[in-house]
Amino acid sequence: MAVRGAWPTAALSFGGDYNPEQWPEQVWAEDMTLMAEAGVNLVTVGVFAWCRYEPSDGQFEFGWLDRLLDLLHENGIRVDLGTPTAAVPMWLHRRHPEILPQDEFGHPLAPGGRLGWCPSSPVFRRYALRVVEKLAAHVARHPAVAMWHVSNELGGGNARCHCAVSGDAFRRWVQQRYTSVEAVNEAWGMAFWGNSYSSFAEIVTPGGRTAHNPGHLLDFERFSSDALFDHYRAEKRLLKELTPDLPVTTNFMVGLGPDVVDYARWAPEMDIVANDHYTYGPDPLRHQALAFSGDRMRGISDGGPWMLMEHAAGAASWHSINLAKPPGELLRHGLAHLGRGSNSVMYFQWRASKSGTEQFHSAMLPHAGRDTRIFRAITQLGRHLTRLAEIKDTRVAGVQVALLHDNEAGWALRSGLKPVRELGYADTARAIHRALFDRTVTVDVLPAWADLTGYALVVVPGLFLVSDANANRIARYAEVGGTVLVTWNSGIVDEHNTVRTGGYPGAFRQLIGASSEEFFPLETGRQVGLDNGWRARRWSELVRAHDAEVVASYAGSGLDGVPAVTRRPLAGGGAAWYLSTDLDEGSLDELLGRLLDDTGVTPVTTASPGVEAVRRTAGQRSYLFLINHTDAEGSAAGRGVDLLTAERHDGTVVLPPGTVAVLREE
Ligand code: GAL
């Protein structure tokens, strides 16, 4: 089970960040009325309230918080209490300017904003733990407090610090990992350009204007993630001492990846794995990006339930043009997160701020107030969540396809010079996820070290870095009957970011029975054909199939007749496929169609294009989420009662443009 401790609300959780410190207390009463109207049952408070609790060094005041917690409790609203360490009080900046994180050129961040602290600073840690301890001791028995929210989006601003303290901490980290300086030289390949170290003291954080070795860059990312994780664990330890029964979490930013810190490796330390997800308005496939993040969230939370901690009710405010959400999207996105395994729909934030950096970020309650389309949509969603109460103990289950994802692979890919600069780590993962999403095939996006038992198909998309242990686990899965699709740019380097020699994709060469000796990246806009009619772009390789069938070869490019897609049948009944190029959408869909047929993977249901379908179950009970993301009428096969409308459907569900249905299936 993914959740340790009690879920904070009896029903599905609904609410958001609540920042009443920005408003006079008279406004709070109106907040309570409107929260009741909307059906809010959980709010995150105090995330940025350090200066409220500790207005000057060592002077603590919790009267404000007490009044707020009492009020929320009287109104039946549970509290996800933030530890306030994301926002350093100005007096602390003044007293200890050295806590500010420094960028790669050694420039400190300015005071103000948030996360203005070096993750390795013992000075900051001391002050942070002091306020956390006072706060936790103060609220320990308050009945409104249901869980802890440590800091905010750790790493969102202070992820890579190059100050002197971080430099020392990095050297200690490296020494601990490698023990000898010779081992560091070997791991990072410091012989290149004669950069070898003769002592640990020579090692610096990889900042400034020079070309650092990829192994060095990768380890700095690991170190930086570990430094922030250490901070999380220090706060968590304290919270567990003082309030052992309250679940502790922090809000992740799981999207396509690579992430700012290594969430999959952090997740086991979360009592509830929580995520903030913001879509990008101009992306026409933003709903599929949302699904990808939800599928990743399940993948790092043992199948969930996970918690959607934040998303936007309308426009964001950090894009260059912040598009409003079109009609119905608020509901579609909320339900899509639920469909993918969240047991909450939470927002940033309850009431739109009138000042501050994010004064134009949307909120559940807009500047214009209650009589607005956003607030009406919020109250409608609140009512829907009540109707959906019975799904709370269900899970997205029976998923037959796994897709592997590892931040370290993404970090490795972006370090140093690569054959093609602008490859996004998750490009191939997203393209394959999309093809499966369009076929209503649910995918678990799993860490590269996950147990693959039971999956019919495992996709290894551009897993640039892979350790021997993970590569072996994948190979074993295939040898005992599994089917694996390995794509280009996988298995290229080991955990030190060192190329695996002898032919690409080094770690999977043997498994796929093929290898390539040279990359042939394609110019932007250029397409090449394959001899079965498929089209490809961006990438090709000089592949040799030594123990595999050739499914398709390059045709009409400099690589005519060279295998492009291969398949190695395996004794256990499975197969290992290799895709050496970036197929266009239609061709990729055909390839996946063949793989699904071969492996017997079935879709969730049949649905018209643009209709998302996903299922949650518990025992004999089963719920089908259908979301029409298009402007046209859609339909899907389904039988049962729509919990949202109480309407029965006996085979076909018609979904008017942009609408949703959740069937209790028979
Ligand atoms: C999140 C953050 C919130 C708010 C929101 C909207 O990343 O946790 O505090 O800033 O984005 O921009």
XYZ file of C-alpha atoms and ligand atoms in Angstrom:
678
model
C 0.000 0.000 0.000
C 1.315 3.328 -1.021
C -0.110 5.434 1.789
C 1.408 5.283 5.265
C -0.895 6.634 7.934
C -4.416 7.861 7.394
C -5.490 9.718 4.284
C -6.231 13.276 5.457
C -9.901 13.322 4.523
C -12.591 10.675 4.806
C -13.800 11.515 1.293
C -11.749 12.332 -1.791
C -9.753 15.454 -0.966
C -10.733 18.739 -2.578
C -9.191 22.140 -2.000
C -5.903 23.896 -2.437
C -3.237 26.189 -1.058
C -4.853 28.645 1.297
C -2.853 31.782 2.053
C -5.068 33.848 4.366
C -2.029 35.718 5.676
C -2.383 37.805 2.514
C -5.830 39.011 3.582
C -7.442 40.798 6.515
C -9.168 38.402 8.886
C -12.639 39.655 7.829
C -12.045 37.919 4.520
C -11.610 34.573 6.271
C -15.295 34.350 7.120
C -16.197 34.748 3.475
C -13.603 32.108 2.625
C -15.351 29.668 4.956
C -18.742 30.331 3.375
C -17.421 29.923 -0.138
C -15.332 26.865 0.716
C -18.489 25.236 2.060
C -20.319 26.173 -1.103
C -17.565 24.618 -3.220
C -17.239 21.493 -1.073
C -13.643 22.115 -0.025
C -12.475 19.662 2.645
C -8.679 20.075 2.660
C -6.450 23.141 2.486
C -2.696 23.585 2.563
C -1.784 26.410 4.895
C 1.296 28.152 6.154
C 3.617 27.283 3.283
C 5.075 30.784 3.209
C 4.272 31.868 6.767
C 7.654 31.689 8.506
C 7.783 35.454 9.067
C 4.342 35.192 10.693
C 5.436 32.520 13.136
C 8.827 34.038 13.858
C 8.645 37.776 13.200
C 12.106 38.231 14.662
C 14.913 35.886 15.538
C 13.713 33.449 18.206
C 10.387 35.254 18.894
C 7.554 32.880 18.099
C 3.881 33.762 17.709
C 1.233 31.283 16.743
C -1.909 33.249 17.605
C -2.674 33.834 13.942
C -2.338 30.143 13.170
C -4.454 29.116 16.160
C -7.325 31.317 15.036
C -7.050 29.955 11.529
C -6.885 26.289 12.560
C -9.833 26.713 14.910
C -11.864 28.363 12.199
C -11.062 25.656 9.671
C -11.871 22.979 12.216
C -15.218 24.559 13.069
C -15.969 24.493 9.387
C -15.022 20.846 8.963
C -11.983 21.566 6.803
C -8.870 19.472 7.313
C -5.426 21.004 7.153
C -2.349 19.988 5.250
C 0.074 22.077 7.266
C 3.117 23.456 5.506
C 6.415 23.748 7.264
C 7.351 27.302 6.324
C 10.898 26.648 5.193
C 10.356 27.607 1.563
C 10.279 31.306 2.463
C 13.191 32.695 4.449
C 12.261 35.668 6.664
C 14.049 38.880 5.737
C 15.633 39.191 9.191
C 17.352 35.868 8.613
C 18.685 36.966 5.242
C 20.047 40.091 6.885
C 21.655 38.191 9.722
C 23.052 35.380 7.571
C 23.482 36.473 3.967
C 25.713 33.446 3.455
C 22.698 31.116 3.338
C 21.701 32.388 -0.110
C 22.341 29.831 -2.836
C 24.849 30.781 -5.527
C 24.480 30.173 -9.229
C 27.096 28.585 -11.441
C 29.000 31.884 -11.632
C 29.033 32.321 -7.881
C 26.325 34.993 -7.844
C 24.054 34.740 -4.841
C 20.302 34.843 -5.328
C 18.802 38.063 -4.030
C 16.750 37.926 -0.824
C 13.022 37.795 -1.536
C 11.279 35.249 -3.695
C 11.430 31.811 -2.208
C 13.769 28.907 -1.570
C 16.531 31.434 -1.025
C 18.726 28.994 0.824
C 21.630 26.731 0.150
C 20.552 23.114 0.687
C 23.867 22.296 2.382
C 23.949 25.294 4.718
C 24.154 24.171 8.361
C 23.154 27.690 9.382
C 19.941 27.551 7.418
C 19.249 24.011 8.606
C 19.542 25.110 12.222
C 17.039 27.955 11.801
C 14.729 25.819 9.665
C 14.590 22.983 12.153
C 14.026 25.402 14.994
C 10.902 26.887 13.445
C 9.657 23.455 12.377
C 10.119 22.140 15.895
C 8.274 25.070 17.466
C 5.457 24.781 14.964
C 5.068 21.015 15.319
C 5.138 21.183 19.093
C 2.559 23.942 19.005
C 0.019 22.227 16.757
C 0.720 18.642 17.850
C -2.733 18.094 19.261
C -4.775 20.356 17.054
C -7.605 18.286 15.552
C -7.630 20.188 12.245
C -4.119 19.187 11.294
C -4.242 16.081 9.125
C -0.837 15.953 7.469
C 2.471 17.735 6.947
C 3.647 19.410 3.784
C 7.404 19.912 4.091
C 8.574 23.208 2.610
C 7.496 23.699 -1.005
C 8.705 22.178 -4.239
C 12.183 21.592 -2.873
C 14.706 22.455 -5.544
C 12.418 24.880 -7.349
C 14.930 27.732 -7.147
C 17.734 26.341 -5.024
C 18.475 23.026 -6.692
C 22.071 23.622 -7.807
C 24.124 25.674 -5.417
C 27.768 26.606 -6.068
C 28.628 28.422 -2.827
C 31.666 27.489 -0.745
C 29.564 25.427 1.678
C 28.101 23.450 -1.206
C 31.601 22.987 -2.620
C 32.752 21.413 0.659
C 29.645 19.286 0.875
C 30.123 18.140 -2.721
C 33.723 17.119 -2.020
C 32.598 15.127 1.016
C 29.858 13.483 -1.050
C 32.329 12.531 -3.788
C 34.814 11.182 -1.265
C 32.144 9.078 0.375
C 30.999 7.674 -2.941
C 34.405 6.901 -4.445
C 36.768 6.611 -1.447
C 39.879 7.267 -3.551
C 40.711 10.069 -5.926
C 41.865 7.494 -8.488
C 38.372 6.056 -8.491
C 36.929 9.538 -9.197
C 39.358 10.041 -12.072
C 38.330 6.686 -13.482
C 34.577 7.202 -13.003
C 34.529 10.704 -14.494
C 37.093 9.936 -17.187
C 39.311 12.795 -16.032
C 42.158 11.552 -18.234
C 40.331 13.352 -21.024
C 42.057 16.720 -21.596
C 44.398 15.828 -18.760
C 41.982 16.988 -16.062
C 42.868 14.286 -13.522
C 42.772 15.154 -9.831
C 45.537 14.404 -7.407
C 43.468 15.124 -4.292
C 39.826 15.567 -3.334
C 40.592 19.188 -2.476
C 40.891 19.952 -6.202
C 37.312 18.958 -6.937
C 34.878 21.830 -7.427
C 31.197 22.098 -8.230
C 30.910 22.158 -12.023
C 30.062 25.826 -12.506
C 31.485 28.737 -14.473
C 32.425 28.974 -18.100
C 34.149 25.769 -19.108
C 33.317 22.292 -20.388
C 33.001 19.884 -17.492
C 33.143 16.137 -17.848
C 29.755 14.417 -18.152
C 30.492 12.135 -15.189
C 31.254 15.169 -13.023
C 28.060 16.921 -14.140
C 25.929 13.868 -13.452
C 27.337 13.387 -9.982
C 26.707 17.042 -9.190
C 23.042 16.538 -10.070
C 22.952 13.474 -7.823
C 24.655 15.341 -5.018
C 22.259 18.273 -5.350
C 19.245 15.995 -5.180
C 20.730 14.224 -2.155
C 21.405 17.534 -0.382
C 17.753 18.571 -0.697
C 16.573 15.087 0.208
C 18.683 15.319 3.317
C 16.901 18.512 4.204
C 13.520 16.837 3.700
C 14.519 13.922 5.898
C 15.797 16.196 8.637
C 12.437 17.983 8.782
C 10.562 14.687 8.538
C 12.519 13.119 11.420
C 11.600 16.021 13.640
C 7.939 15.949 12.605
C 7.753 12.222 13.269
C 9.181 12.706 16.742
C 6.627 15.347 17.635
C 3.590 14.147 15.697
C 4.175 10.458 14.955
C 0.667 9.881 13.618
C 0.586 12.560 10.972
C 1.578 11.607 7.427
C 4.468 13.635 6.027
C 5.012 14.579 2.425
C 6.434 17.248 0.184
C 5.047 18.390 -3.142
C 6.855 16.966 -6.153
C 6.913 18.452 -9.644
C 6.582 15.268 -11.644
C 6.069 16.013 -15.323
C 7.874 14.598 -18.305
C 11.266 14.774 -16.654
C 14.099 14.899 -16.072
C 13.102 16.472 -12.780
C 14.949 18.936 -10.656
C 15.522 16.277 -7.991
C 15.238 12.515 -8.154
C 11.614 11.951 -7.172
C 11.522 8.222 -7.828
C 14.331 7.790 -5.315
C 12.686 10.178 -2.832
C 9.210 8.661 -3.027
C 9.737 5.827 -0.519
C 10.276 8.516 2.166
C 6.836 10.041 1.518
C 3.882 8.838 3.576
C 1.705 10.072 0.724
C 3.338 10.787 -2.629
C 2.094 14.208 -3.734
C 2.437 16.128 -6.978
C 2.034 19.602 -8.428
C 1.174 19.497 -12.098
C 0.702 22.456 -14.414
C -0.250 22.043 -18.042
C 1.146 24.267 -20.763
C -1.801 25.933 -22.480
C -0.362 26.086 -26.016
C 0.348 22.325 -26.000
C -2.590 20.752 -27.857
C -1.722 17.435 -26.161
C -1.535 18.874 -22.648
C -4.069 16.298 -21.450
C -1.706 13.537 -22.535
C 1.207 15.246 -20.746
C -1.049 15.285 -17.696
C -1.756 11.558 -18.122
C 1.972 10.875 -18.449
C 2.624 12.604 -15.136
C -0.232 10.691 -13.499
C 1.130 7.416 -14.840
C 4.541 8.347 -13.458
C 3.009 9.218 -10.107
C 1.496 5.731 -9.887
C 4.821 4.303 -10.946
C 6.655 5.914 -8.028
C 3.930 5.358 -5.426
C 3.449 1.591 -5.701
C 0.338 2.100 -7.761
C -1.124 4.869 -5.606
C -3.301 6.395 -4.445
C -1.210 9.512 -4.823
C -2.195 13.067 -4.095
C -2.617 15.855 -6.614
C -1.444 18.691 -4.380
C -1.569 21.563 -6.857
C -2.707 22.375 -10.331
C -4.324 25.423 -11.921
C -8.010 26.264 -12.091
C -7.295 28.511 -15.076
C -4.277 30.288 -16.499
C -0.802 29.995 -15.052
C 1.319 33.128 -14.846
C 4.856 32.143 -15.825
C 4.320 31.455 -19.533
C 4.813 34.246 -22.041
C 1.126 34.138 -22.895
C -0.940 32.560 -20.152
C -3.885 30.941 -21.850
C -7.162 30.624 -20.011
C -8.489 27.087 -19.719
C -11.221 26.537 -22.291
C -14.713 25.616 -21.066
C -14.854 22.241 -19.355
C -11.095 21.829 -19.055
C -11.088 22.445 -15.315
C -13.396 19.468 -14.881
C -11.608 17.316 -17.445
C -8.225 17.872 -15.852
C -9.502 17.285 -12.323
C -11.129 14.008 -13.317
C -8.153 12.964 -15.430
C -5.905 13.146 -12.362
C -8.407 11.038 -10.428
C -8.599 8.555 -13.274
C -4.828 8.135 -13.163
C -4.874 7.298 -9.455
C -4.998 10.507 -7.464
C -7.387 10.605 -4.518
C -7.454 14.376 -4.466
C -8.016 17.387 -6.647
C -6.129 20.332 -5.187
C -5.153 23.693 -6.602
C -2.781 26.544 -6.292
C -4.587 28.377 -4.796
C -7.907 29.017 -3.076
C -8.212 32.804 -3.497
C -6.389 34.713 -6.236
C -3.766 37.040 -4.759
C -4.026 40.730 -5.485
C -0.318 41.377 -4.983
C 2.919 39.541 -5.261
C 4.717 37.780 -8.056
C 1.796 35.518 -8.816
C -0.961 38.145 -8.654
C -2.260 37.020 -12.052
C -2.171 33.287 -11.418
C -5.618 31.741 -11.549
C -7.284 30.410 -8.417
C -10.393 28.524 -7.326
C -11.867 31.876 -6.362
C -10.849 34.432 -9.007
C -10.273 38.167 -8.493
C -13.774 38.719 -9.858
C -15.195 36.604 -7.039
C -17.979 34.106 -6.711
C -20.069 34.936 -9.752
C -17.533 33.632 -12.259
C -17.281 30.698 -14.595
C -14.229 29.369 -12.734
C -15.939 29.378 -9.347
C -19.028 27.766 -10.873
C -16.845 25.063 -12.417
C -15.129 24.574 -9.060
C -18.436 24.091 -7.248
C -19.602 21.716 -9.968
C -16.390 19.717 -9.539
C -16.914 19.718 -5.779
C -20.362 18.198 -6.273
C -18.965 15.630 -8.675
C -16.323 14.575 -6.170
C -19.086 13.839 -3.669
C -20.789 11.663 -6.267
C -17.496 9.880 -6.872
C -16.907 9.096 -3.180
C -17.078 5.355 -3.744
C -13.971 5.321 -5.947
C -11.716 6.271 -3.050
C -10.640 2.717 -2.223
C -10.081 1.757 -5.863
C -6.818 1.667 -7.810
C -5.779 1.812 -11.412
C -5.143 -1.905 -11.686
C -4.383 -4.593 -14.200
C -2.048 -2.409 -16.247
C -0.244 -4.577 -18.815
C 2.345 -2.174 -20.201
C 5.281 -0.639 -18.347
C 7.440 2.186 -19.637
C 10.738 2.839 -17.883
C 11.839 6.281 -16.812
C 14.893 7.371 -14.857
C 15.904 10.905 -13.991
C 19.533 9.924 -13.997
C 19.185 8.964 -17.658
C 17.796 12.432 -18.362
C 20.526 14.132 -16.360
C 23.165 12.094 -18.178
C 21.692 13.009 -21.550
C 21.854 16.731 -20.855
C 25.432 16.658 -19.568
C 28.231 17.495 -21.960
C 28.074 17.404 -25.750
C 25.793 14.891 -27.430
C 25.249 13.875 -31.083
C 22.071 15.981 -31.184
C 21.714 18.899 -28.807
C 17.984 19.376 -28.699
C 16.826 15.877 -27.861
C 14.518 15.969 -24.881
C 15.037 13.044 -22.545
C 11.348 12.111 -22.510
C 10.614 12.759 -26.208
C 10.453 9.091 -27.171
C 8.760 8.117 -23.927
C 6.088 10.704 -24.539
C 5.585 9.695 -28.186
C 5.107 6.055 -27.244
C 2.928 6.947 -24.282
C 0.827 9.056 -26.593
C 0.361 6.251 -29.118
C -0.798 3.984 -26.296
C -2.938 6.723 -24.727
C -4.701 7.167 -28.086
C -5.449 3.445 -28.106
C -6.726 3.663 -24.492
C -3.966 1.366 -23.331
C -2.927 2.331 -19.799
C 0.787 2.427 -19.069
C 2.616 2.358 -15.756
C 5.610 4.676 -16.045
C 8.063 2.973 -13.724
C 11.532 3.614 -12.342
C 14.223 1.713 -14.254
C 14.766 -0.606 -11.301
C 11.120 -1.633 -10.890
C 9.920 -5.214 -10.666
C 8.523 -6.006 -14.122
C 6.803 -9.260 -13.243
C 3.343 -9.532 -14.715
C 3.637 -6.899 -17.442
C 2.978 -8.152 -20.965
C 5.094 -5.440 -22.586
C 7.937 -3.294 -21.297
C 9.069 -0.214 -23.203
C 12.606 1.113 -22.740
C 12.398 4.507 -24.455
C 15.633 6.482 -24.777
C 16.902 5.175 -21.452
C 20.275 6.753 -22.179
C 21.857 5.663 -18.900
C 21.291 2.268 -17.399
C 23.189 0.336 -14.770
C 24.209 -3.287 -15.311
C 21.788 -4.353 -12.591
C 18.831 -2.647 -14.248
C 19.787 -3.859 -17.719
C 20.053 -7.404 -16.370
C 16.666 -7.153 -14.692
C 15.100 -6.086 -17.977
C 16.857 -8.921 -19.842
C 15.710 -11.487 -17.274
C 12.130 -10.275 -17.622
C 12.348 -10.896 -21.385
C 14.043 -14.257 -21.024
C 11.167 -15.618 -18.966
C 8.506 -14.662 -21.490
C 8.260 -10.872 -21.475
C 8.377 -8.672 -24.530
C 10.606 -5.613 -24.528
C 10.827 -2.698 -26.928
C 14.192 -0.954 -26.643
C 14.529 2.297 -28.570
C 17.457 4.322 -29.874
C 19.450 6.278 -27.321
C 18.996 3.577 -24.678
C 21.713 1.810 -22.736
C 24.407 4.064 -24.175
C 26.208 4.911 -20.919
C 26.682 3.247 -17.552
C 25.983 4.834 -14.176
C 29.181 6.904 -14.446
C 28.018 8.405 -17.740
C 30.731 6.420 -19.486
C 30.010 5.056 -22.953
C 29.547 1.301 -23.123
C 31.899 0.267 -25.904
C 31.534 -2.531 -28.433
C 28.440 -1.195 -30.200
C 25.262 0.653 -29.274
C 22.977 0.226 -27.411
C 25.698 -1.185 -25.183
C 23.651 -2.434 -22.261
C 20.999 -4.066 -24.452
C 23.084 -5.313 -27.395
C 22.935 -8.902 -26.339
C 19.275 -8.849 -25.421
C 18.166 -7.409 -28.765
C 20.610 -9.464 -30.849
C 21.650 -6.395 -32.798
C 24.008 -3.485 -32.457
C 24.985 -0.351 -34.240
C 28.402 1.046 -34.927
C 27.610 4.644 -35.807
C 24.866 7.212 -35.298
C 23.454 8.999 -38.336
C 21.402 11.869 -36.926
C 19.169 13.553 -39.471
C 18.925 17.251 -40.196
C 15.876 19.046 -38.824
C 12.903 18.513 -41.104
C 14.481 15.621 -43.012
C 12.501 12.397 -43.225
C 13.692 8.967 -44.255
C 11.626 6.002 -45.335
C 11.729 2.385 -44.247
C 11.132 -0.449 -46.692
C 7.749 -1.314 -45.139
C 6.405 2.169 -45.780
C 7.127 3.652 -42.346
C 8.634 7.118 -42.075
C 11.260 8.321 -39.641
C 13.128 11.471 -38.708
C 15.764 12.959 -36.424
C 17.828 9.826 -35.980
C 19.146 6.739 -37.730
C 21.910 4.251 -37.030
C 24.161 1.830 -38.823
C 22.662 -1.318 -37.306
C 23.749 -4.922 -37.741
C 21.362 -7.725 -36.759
C 23.406 -10.687 -35.616
C 20.743 -12.643 -33.796
C 17.464 -10.950 -34.692
C 14.901 -10.772 -37.486
C 14.781 -7.584 -39.491
C 11.292 -6.093 -39.311
C 12.063 -3.036 -41.424
C 15.157 -1.573 -43.069
C 16.139 1.943 -44.050
C 15.243 2.768 -47.635
C 15.939 5.856 -49.625
C 18.629 7.277 -47.369
C 22.352 6.747 -47.101
C 21.609 3.648 -45.020
C 19.603 1.723 -47.626
C 19.119 -1.896 -46.639
C 20.405 -1.370 -43.077
C 18.084 -2.803 -40.402
C 16.007 -0.078 -38.729
C 13.644 -2.185 -36.636
C 14.607 -5.637 -35.401
C 13.004 -8.379 -33.352
C 14.689 -11.181 -31.508
C 12.322 -14.014 -30.569
C 13.174 -15.422 -27.168
C 12.993 -18.975 -25.898
C 10.486 -18.102 -23.166
C 7.948 -16.971 -25.758
C 8.650 -13.251 -25.551
C 10.719 -11.053 -27.817
C 13.241 -8.241 -27.693
C 12.605 -5.489 -30.232
C 14.916 -2.697 -31.226
C 13.770 0.555 -32.775
C 16.793 2.475 -34.055
C 15.002 5.572 -35.315
C 12.353 8.144 -34.460
C 9.243 6.905 -36.274
C 6.595 9.408 -37.215
C 3.251 9.233 -35.471
C 1.476 6.887 -37.877
C 4.408 4.511 -38.180
C 4.926 4.388 -34.436
C 1.258 3.627 -33.990
C 1.559 0.702 -36.411
C 4.589 -0.650 -34.599
C 2.776 -0.472 -31.287
C -0.294 -2.077 -32.814
C 1.840 -5.029 -33.769
C 3.412 -5.210 -30.303
C 0.028 -5.069 -28.585
C -1.290 -7.841 -30.839
C 1.755 -9.991 -30.202
C 1.527 -9.579 -26.448
C -2.253 -9.737 -26.123
C -2.496 -6.344 -24.442
C -6.074 -5.087 -24.460
C -7.261 -1.488 -24.392
C -9.395 -0.126 -21.571
C -12.282 0.168 -24.027
C -12.905 1.251 -27.594
C -13.271 4.998 -27.875
C -13.412 7.621 -30.594
C -10.252 9.691 -31.186
C -9.476 12.124 -28.400
C -11.510 10.298 -25.766
C -9.382 9.285 -22.795
C -10.339 6.066 -21.038
C -8.909 4.713 -17.829
C -10.219 2.322 -15.221
C -10.041 2.088 -11.435
C -11.104 -1.085 -9.651
C -11.380 -2.717 -6.243
C -12.401 -6.367 -6.026
C -15.485 -6.795 -8.184
C -16.140 -3.051 -8.440
C -14.963 -1.247 -11.502
C -15.161 2.379 -12.654
C -14.547 3.603 -16.164
C -13.398 7.221 -16.557
C -14.197 8.649 -19.992
C -12.982 12.113 -20.913
C -13.684 13.712 -24.250
C -10.788 16.101 -24.838
C -12.097 17.233 -28.221
C -14.520 19.870 -29.485
C -16.516 17.206 -31.288
C -18.981 14.649 -30.018
C -17.193 11.458 -28.995
C -18.179 8.032 -27.835
C -16.854 4.976 -26.087
C -18.000 1.478 -25.359
C -19.227 1.217 -21.773
C -21.993 -0.309 -19.751
C -23.141 0.978 -16.390
C -24.376 4.008 -14.518
C -22.627 7.359 -14.866
C -21.976 8.458 -11.289
C -21.995 12.098 -12.370
C -25.450 12.119 -13.976
C -27.043 8.858 -12.721
C -27.701 8.042 -16.354
C -27.517 4.379 -17.501
C -25.489 3.404 -20.520
C -26.039 0.094 -22.196
C -23.152 -0.329 -24.572
C -22.257 3.038 -25.996
C -21.584 6.198 -24.065
C -22.066 9.325 -26.132
C -19.858 12.142 -24.910
C -20.809 15.621 -26.105
C -17.811 17.879 -26.880
C -15.487 18.301 -23.903
C -17.543 16.243 -21.445
C -16.768 13.506 -18.961
C -18.439 10.394 -17.593
C -17.515 7.993 -14.821
C -19.343 4.693 -15.153
C -19.873 2.256 -12.348
C -19.434 -0.740 -14.596
C -21.486 -3.870 -14.635
C 3.816 25.938 -7.777
C 4.087 26.431 -6.371
C 2.993 27.370 -5.888
C 2.681 28.367 -6.941
C 2.250 27.635 -8.179
C 1.746 28.497 -9.293
O 4.970 25.589 -8.428
O 4.236 25.380 -5.470
O 3.426 27.993 -4.702
O 3.793 29.159 -7.159
O 3.324 26.874 -8.645
O 2.723 29.165 -9.976
